[in-house]
Short mmCIF file of C-alpha atoms and ligand atoms in Angstrom, two decimals:
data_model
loop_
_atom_site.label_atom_id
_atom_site.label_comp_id
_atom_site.label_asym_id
_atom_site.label_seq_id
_atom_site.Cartn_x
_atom_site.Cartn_y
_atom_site.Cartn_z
CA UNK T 81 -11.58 -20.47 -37.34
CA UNK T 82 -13.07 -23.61 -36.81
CA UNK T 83 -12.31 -25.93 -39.53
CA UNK T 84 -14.59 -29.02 -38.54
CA UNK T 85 -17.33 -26.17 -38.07
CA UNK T 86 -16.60 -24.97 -41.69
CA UNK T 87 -17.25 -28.59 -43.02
CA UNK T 88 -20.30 -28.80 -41.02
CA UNK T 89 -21.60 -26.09 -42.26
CA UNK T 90 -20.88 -26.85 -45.84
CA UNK T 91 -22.34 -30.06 -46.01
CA UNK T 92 -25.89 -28.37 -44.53
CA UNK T 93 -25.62 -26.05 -47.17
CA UNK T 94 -24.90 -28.35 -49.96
CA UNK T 95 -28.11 -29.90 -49.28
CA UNK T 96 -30.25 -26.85 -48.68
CA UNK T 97 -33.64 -26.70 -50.34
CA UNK T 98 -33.21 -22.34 -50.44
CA UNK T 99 -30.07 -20.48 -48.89
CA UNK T 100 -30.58 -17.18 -48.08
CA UNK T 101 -27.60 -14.50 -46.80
CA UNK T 102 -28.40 -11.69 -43.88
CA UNK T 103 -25.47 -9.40 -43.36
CA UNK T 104 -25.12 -6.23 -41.01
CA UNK T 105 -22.41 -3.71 -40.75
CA UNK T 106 -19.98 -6.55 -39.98
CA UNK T 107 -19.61 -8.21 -43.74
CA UNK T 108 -18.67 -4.31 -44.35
CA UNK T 109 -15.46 -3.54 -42.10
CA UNK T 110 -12.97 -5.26 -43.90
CA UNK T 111 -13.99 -2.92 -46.63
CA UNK T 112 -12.88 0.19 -44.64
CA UNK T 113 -16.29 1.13 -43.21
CA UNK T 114 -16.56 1.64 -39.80
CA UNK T 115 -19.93 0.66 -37.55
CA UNK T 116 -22.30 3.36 -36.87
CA UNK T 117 -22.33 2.32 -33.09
CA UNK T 118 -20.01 1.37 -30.59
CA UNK T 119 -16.90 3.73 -29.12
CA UNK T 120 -15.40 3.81 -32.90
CA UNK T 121 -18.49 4.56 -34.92
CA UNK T 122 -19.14 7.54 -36.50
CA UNK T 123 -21.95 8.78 -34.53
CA UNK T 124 -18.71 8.72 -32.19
CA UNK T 125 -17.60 11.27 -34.57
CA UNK T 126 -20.94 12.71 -36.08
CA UNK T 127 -23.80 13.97 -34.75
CA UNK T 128 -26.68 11.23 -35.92
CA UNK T 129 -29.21 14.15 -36.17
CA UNK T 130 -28.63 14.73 -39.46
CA UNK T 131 -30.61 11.71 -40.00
CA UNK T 132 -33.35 12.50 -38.56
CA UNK T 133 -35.81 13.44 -41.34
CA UNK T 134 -37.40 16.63 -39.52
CA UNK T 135 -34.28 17.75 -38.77
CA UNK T 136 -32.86 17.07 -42.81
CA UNK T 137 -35.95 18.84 -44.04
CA UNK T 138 -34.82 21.65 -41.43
CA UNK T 139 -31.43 22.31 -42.46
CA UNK T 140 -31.06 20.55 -45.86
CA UNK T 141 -27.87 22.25 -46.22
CA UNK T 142 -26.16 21.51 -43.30
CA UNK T 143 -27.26 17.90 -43.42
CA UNK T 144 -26.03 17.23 -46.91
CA UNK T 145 -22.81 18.22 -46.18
CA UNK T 146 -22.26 15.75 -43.52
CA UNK T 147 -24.29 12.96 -45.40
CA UNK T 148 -21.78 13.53 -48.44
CA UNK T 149 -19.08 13.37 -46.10
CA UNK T 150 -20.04 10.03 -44.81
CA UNK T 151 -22.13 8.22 -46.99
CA UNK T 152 -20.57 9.69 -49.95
CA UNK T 153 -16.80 10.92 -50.24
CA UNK T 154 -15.75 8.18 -47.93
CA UNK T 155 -18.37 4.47 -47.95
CA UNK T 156 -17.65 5.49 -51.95
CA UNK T 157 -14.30 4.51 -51.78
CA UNK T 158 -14.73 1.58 -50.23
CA UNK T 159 -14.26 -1.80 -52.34
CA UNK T 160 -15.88 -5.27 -52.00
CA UNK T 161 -13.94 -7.82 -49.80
CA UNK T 162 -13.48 -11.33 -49.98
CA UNK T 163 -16.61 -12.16 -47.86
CA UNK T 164 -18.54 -10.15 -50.03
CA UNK T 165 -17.22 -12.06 -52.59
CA UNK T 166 -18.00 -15.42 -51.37
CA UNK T 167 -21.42 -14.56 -51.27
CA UNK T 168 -21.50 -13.45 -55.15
CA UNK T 169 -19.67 -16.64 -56.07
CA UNK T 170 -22.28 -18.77 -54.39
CA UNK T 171 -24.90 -16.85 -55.76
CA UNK T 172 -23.87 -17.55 -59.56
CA UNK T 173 -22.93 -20.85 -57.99
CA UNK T 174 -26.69 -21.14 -57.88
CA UNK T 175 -26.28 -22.67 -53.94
CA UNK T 176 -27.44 -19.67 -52.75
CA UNK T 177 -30.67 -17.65 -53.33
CA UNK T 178 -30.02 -13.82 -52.79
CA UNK T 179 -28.49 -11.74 -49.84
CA UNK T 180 -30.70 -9.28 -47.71
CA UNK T 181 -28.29 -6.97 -46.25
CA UNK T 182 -29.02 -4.36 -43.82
CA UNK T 183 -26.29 -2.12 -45.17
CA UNK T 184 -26.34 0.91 -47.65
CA UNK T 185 -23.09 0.69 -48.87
CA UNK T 186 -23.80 -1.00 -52.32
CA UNK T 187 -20.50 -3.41 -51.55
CA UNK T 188 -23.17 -7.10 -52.73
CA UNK T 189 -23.57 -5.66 -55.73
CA UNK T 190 -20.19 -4.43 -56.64
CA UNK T 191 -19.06 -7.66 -56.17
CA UNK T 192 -21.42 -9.58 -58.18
CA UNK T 193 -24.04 -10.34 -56.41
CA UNK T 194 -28.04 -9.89 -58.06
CA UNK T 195 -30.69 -10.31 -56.18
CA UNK T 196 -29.94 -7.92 -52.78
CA UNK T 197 -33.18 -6.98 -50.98
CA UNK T 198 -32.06 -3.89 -49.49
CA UNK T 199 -33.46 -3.49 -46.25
CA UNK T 200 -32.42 -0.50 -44.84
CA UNK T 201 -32.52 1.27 -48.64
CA UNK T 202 -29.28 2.40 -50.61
CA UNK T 203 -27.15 5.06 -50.75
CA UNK T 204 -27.04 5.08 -54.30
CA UNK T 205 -30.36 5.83 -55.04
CA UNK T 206 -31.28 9.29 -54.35
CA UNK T 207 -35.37 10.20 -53.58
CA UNK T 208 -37.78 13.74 -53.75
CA UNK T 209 -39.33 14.38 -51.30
CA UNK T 210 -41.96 16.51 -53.27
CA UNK T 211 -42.34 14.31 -56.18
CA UNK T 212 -41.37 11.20 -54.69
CA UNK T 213 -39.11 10.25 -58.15
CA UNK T 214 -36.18 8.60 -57.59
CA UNK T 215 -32.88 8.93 -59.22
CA UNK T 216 -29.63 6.59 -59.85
CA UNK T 217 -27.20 8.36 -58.13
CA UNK T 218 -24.27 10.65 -59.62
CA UNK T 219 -21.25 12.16 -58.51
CA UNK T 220 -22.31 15.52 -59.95
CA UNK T 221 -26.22 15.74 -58.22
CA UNK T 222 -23.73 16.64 -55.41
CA UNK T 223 -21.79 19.35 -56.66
CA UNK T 224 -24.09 21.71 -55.39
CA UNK T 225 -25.80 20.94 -52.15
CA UNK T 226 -28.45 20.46 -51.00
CA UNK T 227 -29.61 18.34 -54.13
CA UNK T 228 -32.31 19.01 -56.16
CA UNK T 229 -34.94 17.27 -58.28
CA UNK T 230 -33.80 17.61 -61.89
CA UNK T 231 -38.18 17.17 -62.75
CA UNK T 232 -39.50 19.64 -59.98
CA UNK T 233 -36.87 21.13 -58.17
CA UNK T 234 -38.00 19.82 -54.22
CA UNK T 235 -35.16 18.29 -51.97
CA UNK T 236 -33.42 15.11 -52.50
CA UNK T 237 -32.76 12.95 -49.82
CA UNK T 238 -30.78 9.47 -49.64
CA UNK T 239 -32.67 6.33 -50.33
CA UNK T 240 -31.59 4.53 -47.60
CA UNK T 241 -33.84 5.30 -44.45
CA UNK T 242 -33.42 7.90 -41.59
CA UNK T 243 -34.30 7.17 -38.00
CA UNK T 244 -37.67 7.81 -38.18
CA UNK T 245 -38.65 6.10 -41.01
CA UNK T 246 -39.92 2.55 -42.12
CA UNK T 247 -39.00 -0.38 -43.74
CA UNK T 248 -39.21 0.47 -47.90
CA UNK T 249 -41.86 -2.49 -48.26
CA UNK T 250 -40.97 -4.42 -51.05
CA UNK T 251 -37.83 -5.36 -49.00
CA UNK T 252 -39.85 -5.83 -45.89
CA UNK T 253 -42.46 -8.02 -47.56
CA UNK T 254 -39.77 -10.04 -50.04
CA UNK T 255 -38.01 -10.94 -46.53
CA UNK T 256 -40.86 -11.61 -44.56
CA UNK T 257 -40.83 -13.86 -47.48
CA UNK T 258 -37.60 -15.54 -47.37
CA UNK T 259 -38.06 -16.37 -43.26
CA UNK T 260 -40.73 -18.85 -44.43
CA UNK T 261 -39.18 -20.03 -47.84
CA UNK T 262 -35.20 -20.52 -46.85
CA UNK T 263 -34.35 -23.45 -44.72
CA UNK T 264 -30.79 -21.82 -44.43
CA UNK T 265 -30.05 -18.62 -42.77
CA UNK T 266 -26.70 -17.68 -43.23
CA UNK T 267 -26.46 -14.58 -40.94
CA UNK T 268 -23.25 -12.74 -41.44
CA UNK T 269 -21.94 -9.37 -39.60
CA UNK T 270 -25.12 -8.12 -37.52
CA UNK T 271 -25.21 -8.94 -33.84
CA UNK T 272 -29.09 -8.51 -33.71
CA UNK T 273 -29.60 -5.52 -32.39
CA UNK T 274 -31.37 -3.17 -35.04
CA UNK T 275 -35.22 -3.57 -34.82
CA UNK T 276 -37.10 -4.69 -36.67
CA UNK T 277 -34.12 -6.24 -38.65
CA UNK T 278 -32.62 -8.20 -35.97
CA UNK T 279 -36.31 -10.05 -35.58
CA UNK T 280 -35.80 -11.36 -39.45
CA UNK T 281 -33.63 -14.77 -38.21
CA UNK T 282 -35.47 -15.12 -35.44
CA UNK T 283 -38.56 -15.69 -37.50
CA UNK T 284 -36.79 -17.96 -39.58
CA UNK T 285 -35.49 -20.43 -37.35
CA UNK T 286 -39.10 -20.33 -35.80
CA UNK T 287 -40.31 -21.32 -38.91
CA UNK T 288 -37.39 -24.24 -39.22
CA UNK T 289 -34.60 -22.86 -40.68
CA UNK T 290 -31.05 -23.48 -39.68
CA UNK T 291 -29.04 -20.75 -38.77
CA UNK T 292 -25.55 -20.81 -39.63
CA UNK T 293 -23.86 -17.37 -37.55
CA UNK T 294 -20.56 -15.75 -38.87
CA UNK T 295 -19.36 -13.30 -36.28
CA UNK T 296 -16.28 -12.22 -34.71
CA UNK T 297 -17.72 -12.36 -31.30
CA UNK T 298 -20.74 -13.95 -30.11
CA UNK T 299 -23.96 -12.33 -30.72
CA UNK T 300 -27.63 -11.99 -29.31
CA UNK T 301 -28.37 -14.95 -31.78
CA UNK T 302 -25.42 -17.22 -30.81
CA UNK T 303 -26.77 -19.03 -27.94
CA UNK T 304 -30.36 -18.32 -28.88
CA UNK T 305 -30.97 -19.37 -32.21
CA UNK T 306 -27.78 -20.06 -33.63
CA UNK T 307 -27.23 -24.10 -34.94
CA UNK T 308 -23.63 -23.39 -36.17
CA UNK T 309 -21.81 -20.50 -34.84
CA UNK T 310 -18.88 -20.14 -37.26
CA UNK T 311 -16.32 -17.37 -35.26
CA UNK T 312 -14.03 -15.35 -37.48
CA UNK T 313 -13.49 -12.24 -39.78
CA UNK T 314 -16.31 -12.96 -42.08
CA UNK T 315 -13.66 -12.82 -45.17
CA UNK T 316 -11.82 -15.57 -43.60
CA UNK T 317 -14.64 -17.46 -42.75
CA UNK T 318 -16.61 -16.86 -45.91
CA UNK T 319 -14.05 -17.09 -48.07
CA UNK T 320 -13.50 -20.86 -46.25
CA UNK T 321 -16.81 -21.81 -46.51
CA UNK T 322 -17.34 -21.25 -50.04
CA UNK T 323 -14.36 -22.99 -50.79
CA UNK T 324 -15.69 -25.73 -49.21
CA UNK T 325 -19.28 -26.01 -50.55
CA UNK T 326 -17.87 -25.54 -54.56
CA UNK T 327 -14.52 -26.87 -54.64
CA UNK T 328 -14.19 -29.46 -51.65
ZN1 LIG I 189 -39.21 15.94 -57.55
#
Protein backbone atom coordinates (compact mmCIF):
# COMPACT_ATOMS: atom_id res chain seq x y z
CA UNK A 1 0.00 0.00 0.00
CA UNK A 2 1.06 3.12 -1.23
CA UNK A 3 1.16 5.64 1.41
CA UNK A 4 1.98 8.90 -0.68
CA UNK A 5 -0.95 7.51 -2.99
CA UNK A 6 -3.25 7.34 0.14
CA UNK A 7 -2.50 11.10 0.89
CA UNK A 8 -3.11 11.94 -2.63
CA UNK A 9 -6.07 10.60 -2.69
CA UNK A 10 -7.31 12.08 0.50
CA UNK A 11 -6.60 15.47 -0.19
CA UNK A 12 -8.82 15.08 -3.72
CA UNK A 13 -11.43 13.84 -1.70
CA UNK A 14 -11.39 16.38 0.98
CA UNK A 15 -12.15 18.84 -1.57
CA UNK A 16 -14.73 16.97 -3.59
CA UNK A 17 -17.87 18.82 -4.60
CA UNK A 18 -19.98 14.97 -4.46
CA UNK A 19 -18.12 11.57 -3.63
CA UNK A 20 -19.72 8.73 -4.74
CA UNK A 21 -18.54 4.79 -3.85
CA UNK A 22 -18.83 1.81 -6.71
CA UNK A 23 -17.94 -1.54 -5.27
CA UNK A 24 -18.02 -5.13 -6.95
CA UNK A 25 -17.55 -8.50 -5.46
CA UNK A 26 -14.10 -7.37 -4.29
CA UNK A 27 -15.18 -4.91 -1.16
CA UNK A 28 -17.02 -8.42 -0.27
CA UNK A 29 -14.13 -11.16 0.13
CA UNK A 30 -12.73 -10.18 3.22
CA UNK A 31 -16.19 -10.85 4.47
CA UNK A 32 -15.99 -14.60 3.56
CA UNK A 33 -17.76 -14.40 0.18
CA UNK A 34 -16.22 -15.81 -2.57
CA UNK A 35 -16.47 -14.28 -6.44
CA UNK A 36 -18.97 -15.77 -8.65
CA UNK A 37 -16.23 -16.09 -11.44
CA UNK A 38 -12.85 -17.07 -11.72
CA UNK A 39 -11.31 -20.86 -10.88
CA UNK A 40 -12.63 -20.36 -7.07
CA UNK A 41 -16.11 -19.02 -7.64
CA UNK A 42 -19.01 -20.77 -7.03
CA UNK A 43 -20.25 -21.26 -10.44
CA UNK A 44 -16.86 -23.33 -10.03
CA UNK A 45 -18.92 -25.20 -7.64
CA UNK A 46 -22.62 -24.52 -8.80
CA UNK A 47 -24.27 -24.80 -11.75
CA UNK A 48 -25.28 -20.88 -12.65
CA UNK A 49 -28.53 -22.19 -14.28
CA UNK A 50 -30.40 -21.87 -11.47
CA UNK A 51 -30.33 -18.31 -12.23
CA UNK A 52 -31.61 -18.27 -15.16
CA UNK A 53 -35.24 -17.13 -14.76
CA UNK A 54 -36.85 -19.74 -17.34
CA UNK A 55 -35.08 -22.25 -15.89
CA UNK A 56 -36.19 -20.99 -11.89
CA UNK A 57 -39.75 -20.78 -13.10
CA UNK A 58 -39.02 -24.48 -14.45
CA UNK A 59 -37.89 -26.14 -11.46
CA UNK A 60 -38.71 -23.72 -8.59
CA UNK A 61 -37.85 -26.40 -6.29
CA UNK A 62 -34.70 -27.44 -7.30
CA UNK A 63 -33.54 -23.87 -7.76
CA UNK A 64 -34.46 -22.71 -4.31
CA UNK A 65 -32.57 -25.15 -2.76
CA UNK A 66 -29.38 -24.15 -4.27
CA UNK A 67 -30.24 -20.32 -4.07
CA UNK A 68 -30.76 -20.89 -0.17
CA UNK A 69 -27.65 -22.65 -0.11
CA UNK A 70 -25.72 -19.83 -1.55
CA UNK A 71 -27.32 -16.72 -1.21
CA UNK A 72 -28.87 -17.67 1.96
CA UNK A 73 -27.36 -20.22 4.61
CA UNK A 74 -23.92 -19.08 3.72
CA UNK A 75 -23.58 -14.83 2.18
CA UNK A 76 -26.00 -14.71 5.60
CA UNK A 77 -23.32 -15.36 7.74
CA UNK A 78 -21.13 -13.19 6.44
CA UNK A 79 -20.28 -9.86 8.50
CA UNK A 80 -19.24 -6.34 7.34
CA UNK A 81 -15.41 -5.71 7.11
CA UNK A 82 -13.37 -2.88 7.73
CA UNK A 83 -13.63 -1.53 4.10
CA UNK A 84 -17.15 -1.71 4.35
CA UNK A 85 -16.81 0.17 7.23
CA UNK A 86 -14.80 2.95 5.97
CA UNK A 87 -17.31 3.64 3.59
CA UNK A 88 -20.21 3.98 6.38
CA UNK A 89 -17.92 6.20 8.43
CA UNK A 90 -17.42 8.57 5.56
CA UNK A 91 -20.86 8.50 4.75
CA UNK A 92 -22.06 9.87 8.30
CA UNK A 93 -18.82 11.76 7.92
CA UNK A 94 -20.92 13.57 5.36
CA UNK A 95 -17.56 13.43 2.76
CA UNK A 96 -19.18 11.00 0.96
CA UNK A 97 -22.58 10.85 -0.85
CA UNK A 98 -23.89 7.16 -1.01
CA UNK A 99 -22.33 3.81 -2.31
CA UNK A 100 -23.76 1.97 -5.48
CA UNK A 101 -22.65 -1.47 -5.09
CA UNK A 102 -23.06 -4.15 -7.53
CA UNK A 103 -23.35 -6.78 -4.82
CA UNK A 104 -26.43 -8.52 -3.14
CA UNK A 105 -25.02 -9.33 -0.07
CA UNK A 106 -26.57 -6.49 2.12
CA UNK A 107 -22.81 -6.09 3.85
CA UNK A 108 -23.20 -1.46 3.14
CA UNK A 109 -25.94 -1.55 5.05
CA UNK A 110 -25.05 -3.73 7.91
CA UNK A 111 -22.36 -1.63 8.46
CA UNK A 112 -23.97 1.64 8.50
CA UNK A 113 -24.15 2.83 5.48
CA UNK A 114 -27.82 4.68 4.04
CA UNK A 115 -28.13 5.55 0.90
CA UNK A 116 -26.96 2.13 -1.26
CA UNK A 117 -28.41 2.13 -4.80
CA UNK A 118 -28.49 -1.44 -5.33
CA UNK A 119 -27.68 -2.23 -8.69
CA UNK A 120 -27.80 -5.65 -9.21
CA UNK A 121 -31.01 -5.89 -6.53
CA UNK A 122 -30.76 -7.59 -2.96
CA UNK A 123 -30.94 -10.70 -1.58
CA UNK A 124 -32.95 -9.63 1.15
CA UNK A 125 -35.82 -8.61 -0.53
CA UNK A 126 -37.82 -11.38 -1.83
CA UNK A 127 -40.38 -10.66 -5.16
CA UNK A 128 -43.84 -12.57 -6.81
CA UNK A 129 -43.70 -13.24 -9.70
CA UNK A 130 -47.60 -13.29 -10.08
CA UNK A 131 -48.36 -10.34 -8.04
CA UNK A 132 -45.25 -8.60 -8.36
CA UNK A 133 -45.36 -7.64 -4.23
CA UNK A 134 -42.36 -7.67 -2.63
CA UNK A 135 -41.45 -8.83 0.77
CA UNK A 136 -38.57 -8.02 3.50
CA UNK A 137 -37.01 -11.10 3.74
CA UNK A 138 -37.28 -13.82 6.69
CA UNK A 139 -35.58 -16.73 7.78
CA UNK A 140 -38.85 -18.66 7.99
CA UNK A 141 -40.37 -17.74 4.09
CA UNK A 142 -37.67 -20.47 3.60
CA UNK A 143 -38.64 -23.18 5.69
CA UNK A 144 -40.57 -24.61 3.09
CA UNK A 145 -39.33 -24.28 -0.42
CA UNK A 146 -40.04 -23.10 -3.01
CA UNK A 147 -41.46 -19.82 -1.34
CA UNK A 148 -44.66 -18.59 -1.64
CA UNK A 149 -46.59 -15.32 -1.72
CA UNK A 150 -48.17 -14.94 1.72
CA UNK A 151 -51.13 -12.43 -0.52
CA UNK A 152 -51.65 -14.84 -3.59
CA UNK A 153 -49.76 -17.80 -3.27
CA UNK A 154 -47.47 -17.48 -6.91
CA UNK A 155 -43.60 -18.11 -6.63
CA UNK A 156 -41.14 -15.98 -4.92
CA UNK A 157 -38.03 -15.29 -6.39
CA UNK A 158 -34.87 -13.25 -5.03
CA UNK A 159 -34.77 -9.57 -5.61
CA UNK A 160 -31.56 -9.37 -6.84
CA UNK A 161 -31.52 -10.08 -10.73
CA UNK A 162 -30.97 -13.37 -12.71
CA UNK A 163 -29.04 -13.53 -15.94
CA UNK A 164 -31.56 -12.59 -18.07
CA UNK A 165 -32.91 -9.82 -16.53
CA UNK A 166 -32.46 -5.92 -16.37
CA UNK A 167 -31.28 -3.31 -14.40
CA UNK A 168 -34.28 -2.60 -11.47
CA UNK A 169 -34.55 1.15 -12.81
CA UNK A 170 -34.61 3.29 -10.03
CA UNK A 171 -30.99 2.10 -9.44
CA UNK A 172 -30.17 2.36 -13.08
CA UNK A 173 -31.59 5.86 -13.46
CA UNK A 174 -30.30 7.21 -9.72
CA UNK A 175 -26.70 6.11 -11.13
CA UNK A 176 -26.95 7.25 -14.46
CA UNK A 177 -27.44 10.08 -12.14
CA UNK A 178 -24.50 10.10 -10.00
CA UNK A 179 -21.95 9.67 -13.34
CA UNK A 180 -22.96 13.29 -14.11
CA UNK A 181 -23.37 14.72 -10.47
CA UNK A 182 -20.08 13.13 -8.55
CA UNK A 183 -16.76 14.57 -9.43
CA UNK A 184 -15.26 11.58 -7.37
CA UNK A 185 -15.53 8.02 -8.28
CA UNK A 186 -14.23 5.95 -5.76
CA UNK A 187 -14.39 2.49 -7.47
CA UNK A 188 -13.68 -0.28 -5.06
CA UNK A 189 -13.59 -4.27 -5.74
CA UNK A 190 -14.99 -4.65 -9.46
CA UNK A 191 -12.48 -5.09 -12.22
CA UNK A 192 -15.02 -3.85 -14.92
CA UNK A 193 -16.15 -6.59 -16.39
CA UNK A 194 -20.03 -6.98 -15.70
CA UNK A 195 -22.07 -5.07 -18.40
CA UNK A 196 -23.71 -2.73 -18.20
CA UNK A 197 -22.20 -2.05 -14.67
CA UNK A 198 -18.68 -1.88 -15.59
CA UNK A 199 -19.75 1.12 -18.22
CA UNK A 200 -20.99 3.25 -14.94
CA UNK A 201 -17.13 4.82 -14.26
CA UNK A 202 -16.46 5.01 -17.52
CA UNK A 203 -19.27 7.47 -18.00
CA UNK A 204 -18.18 9.30 -15.17
CA UNK A 205 -14.77 10.13 -15.84
CA UNK A 206 -16.15 11.08 -19.41
CA UNK A 207 -18.18 13.43 -17.84
CA UNK A 208 -15.01 14.76 -15.52
CA UNK A 209 -14.87 12.88 -12.65
CA UNK A 210 -11.78 11.58 -11.01
CA UNK A 211 -11.45 8.11 -10.50
CA UNK A 212 -9.76 6.96 -7.54
CA UNK A 213 -9.34 2.67 -8.14
CA UNK A 214 -8.93 0.32 -5.05
CA UNK A 215 -7.98 -3.10 -6.32
CA UNK A 216 -5.74 -5.83 -5.49
CA UNK A 217 -4.56 -6.19 -8.99
CA UNK A 218 -4.89 -3.94 -11.80
CA UNK A 219 -8.09 -3.75 -13.56
CA UNK A 220 -9.71 -2.93 -17.06
CA UNK A 221 -10.04 0.68 -15.57
CA UNK A 222 -6.45 1.04 -14.23
CA UNK A 223 -4.65 2.22 -17.17
CA UNK A 224 -7.80 3.45 -18.88
CA UNK A 225 -9.55 5.66 -16.74
CA UNK A 226 -8.05 5.35 -13.54
CA UNK A 227 -6.33 8.96 -11.99
CA UNK A 228 -5.20 7.22 -8.72
CA UNK A 229 -4.83 3.58 -8.65
CA UNK A 230 -4.62 2.80 -4.92
CA UNK A 231 -3.36 -1.28 -4.86
CA UNK A 232 -4.30 -3.25 -1.77
CA UNK A 233 -6.96 -5.37 0.14
CA UNK A 234 -9.66 -2.83 0.03
CA UNK A 235 -9.89 -3.09 4.09
CA UNK A 236 -6.38 -2.03 4.27
CA UNK A 237 -6.63 0.49 1.86
CA UNK A 238 -10.01 1.83 2.88
CA UNK A 239 -9.56 1.63 6.20
CA UNK A 240 -6.16 4.01 5.40
CA UNK A 241 -7.86 6.30 3.45
CA UNK A 242 -10.53 7.19 5.71
CA UNK A 243 -8.21 7.63 8.32
CA UNK A 244 -6.66 10.01 6.40
CA UNK A 245 -9.51 12.20 5.04
CA UNK A 246 -11.22 12.49 8.95
CA UNK A 247 -8.49 12.22 11.29
CA UNK A 248 -5.18 13.31 9.41
ZN1 LIG B 1 -48.09 -12.61 -5.03
Amino acid sequence: MDKTLIQQAAQKIKIAGRLISFTGAGISVESGIPPFRGPDGLWSRYDPQVLDLSYFQRYPDKSWRIIKEIFYDFFGKAQPNPAHQALAQLEAAGVMHGVITQNIDNLHQEAGSRDVIEFHGTSRRLSCLSCHQTWEFQPEMLASLPPACPRCGGLLKPDFIFFSEGIPPLAYQRSLTETQLADIWLVIGTTGEIMPASMLPIEAQRNGALIIEVNLRPSNYTNTITDIFLQGKASEVLSALAEAVLHP
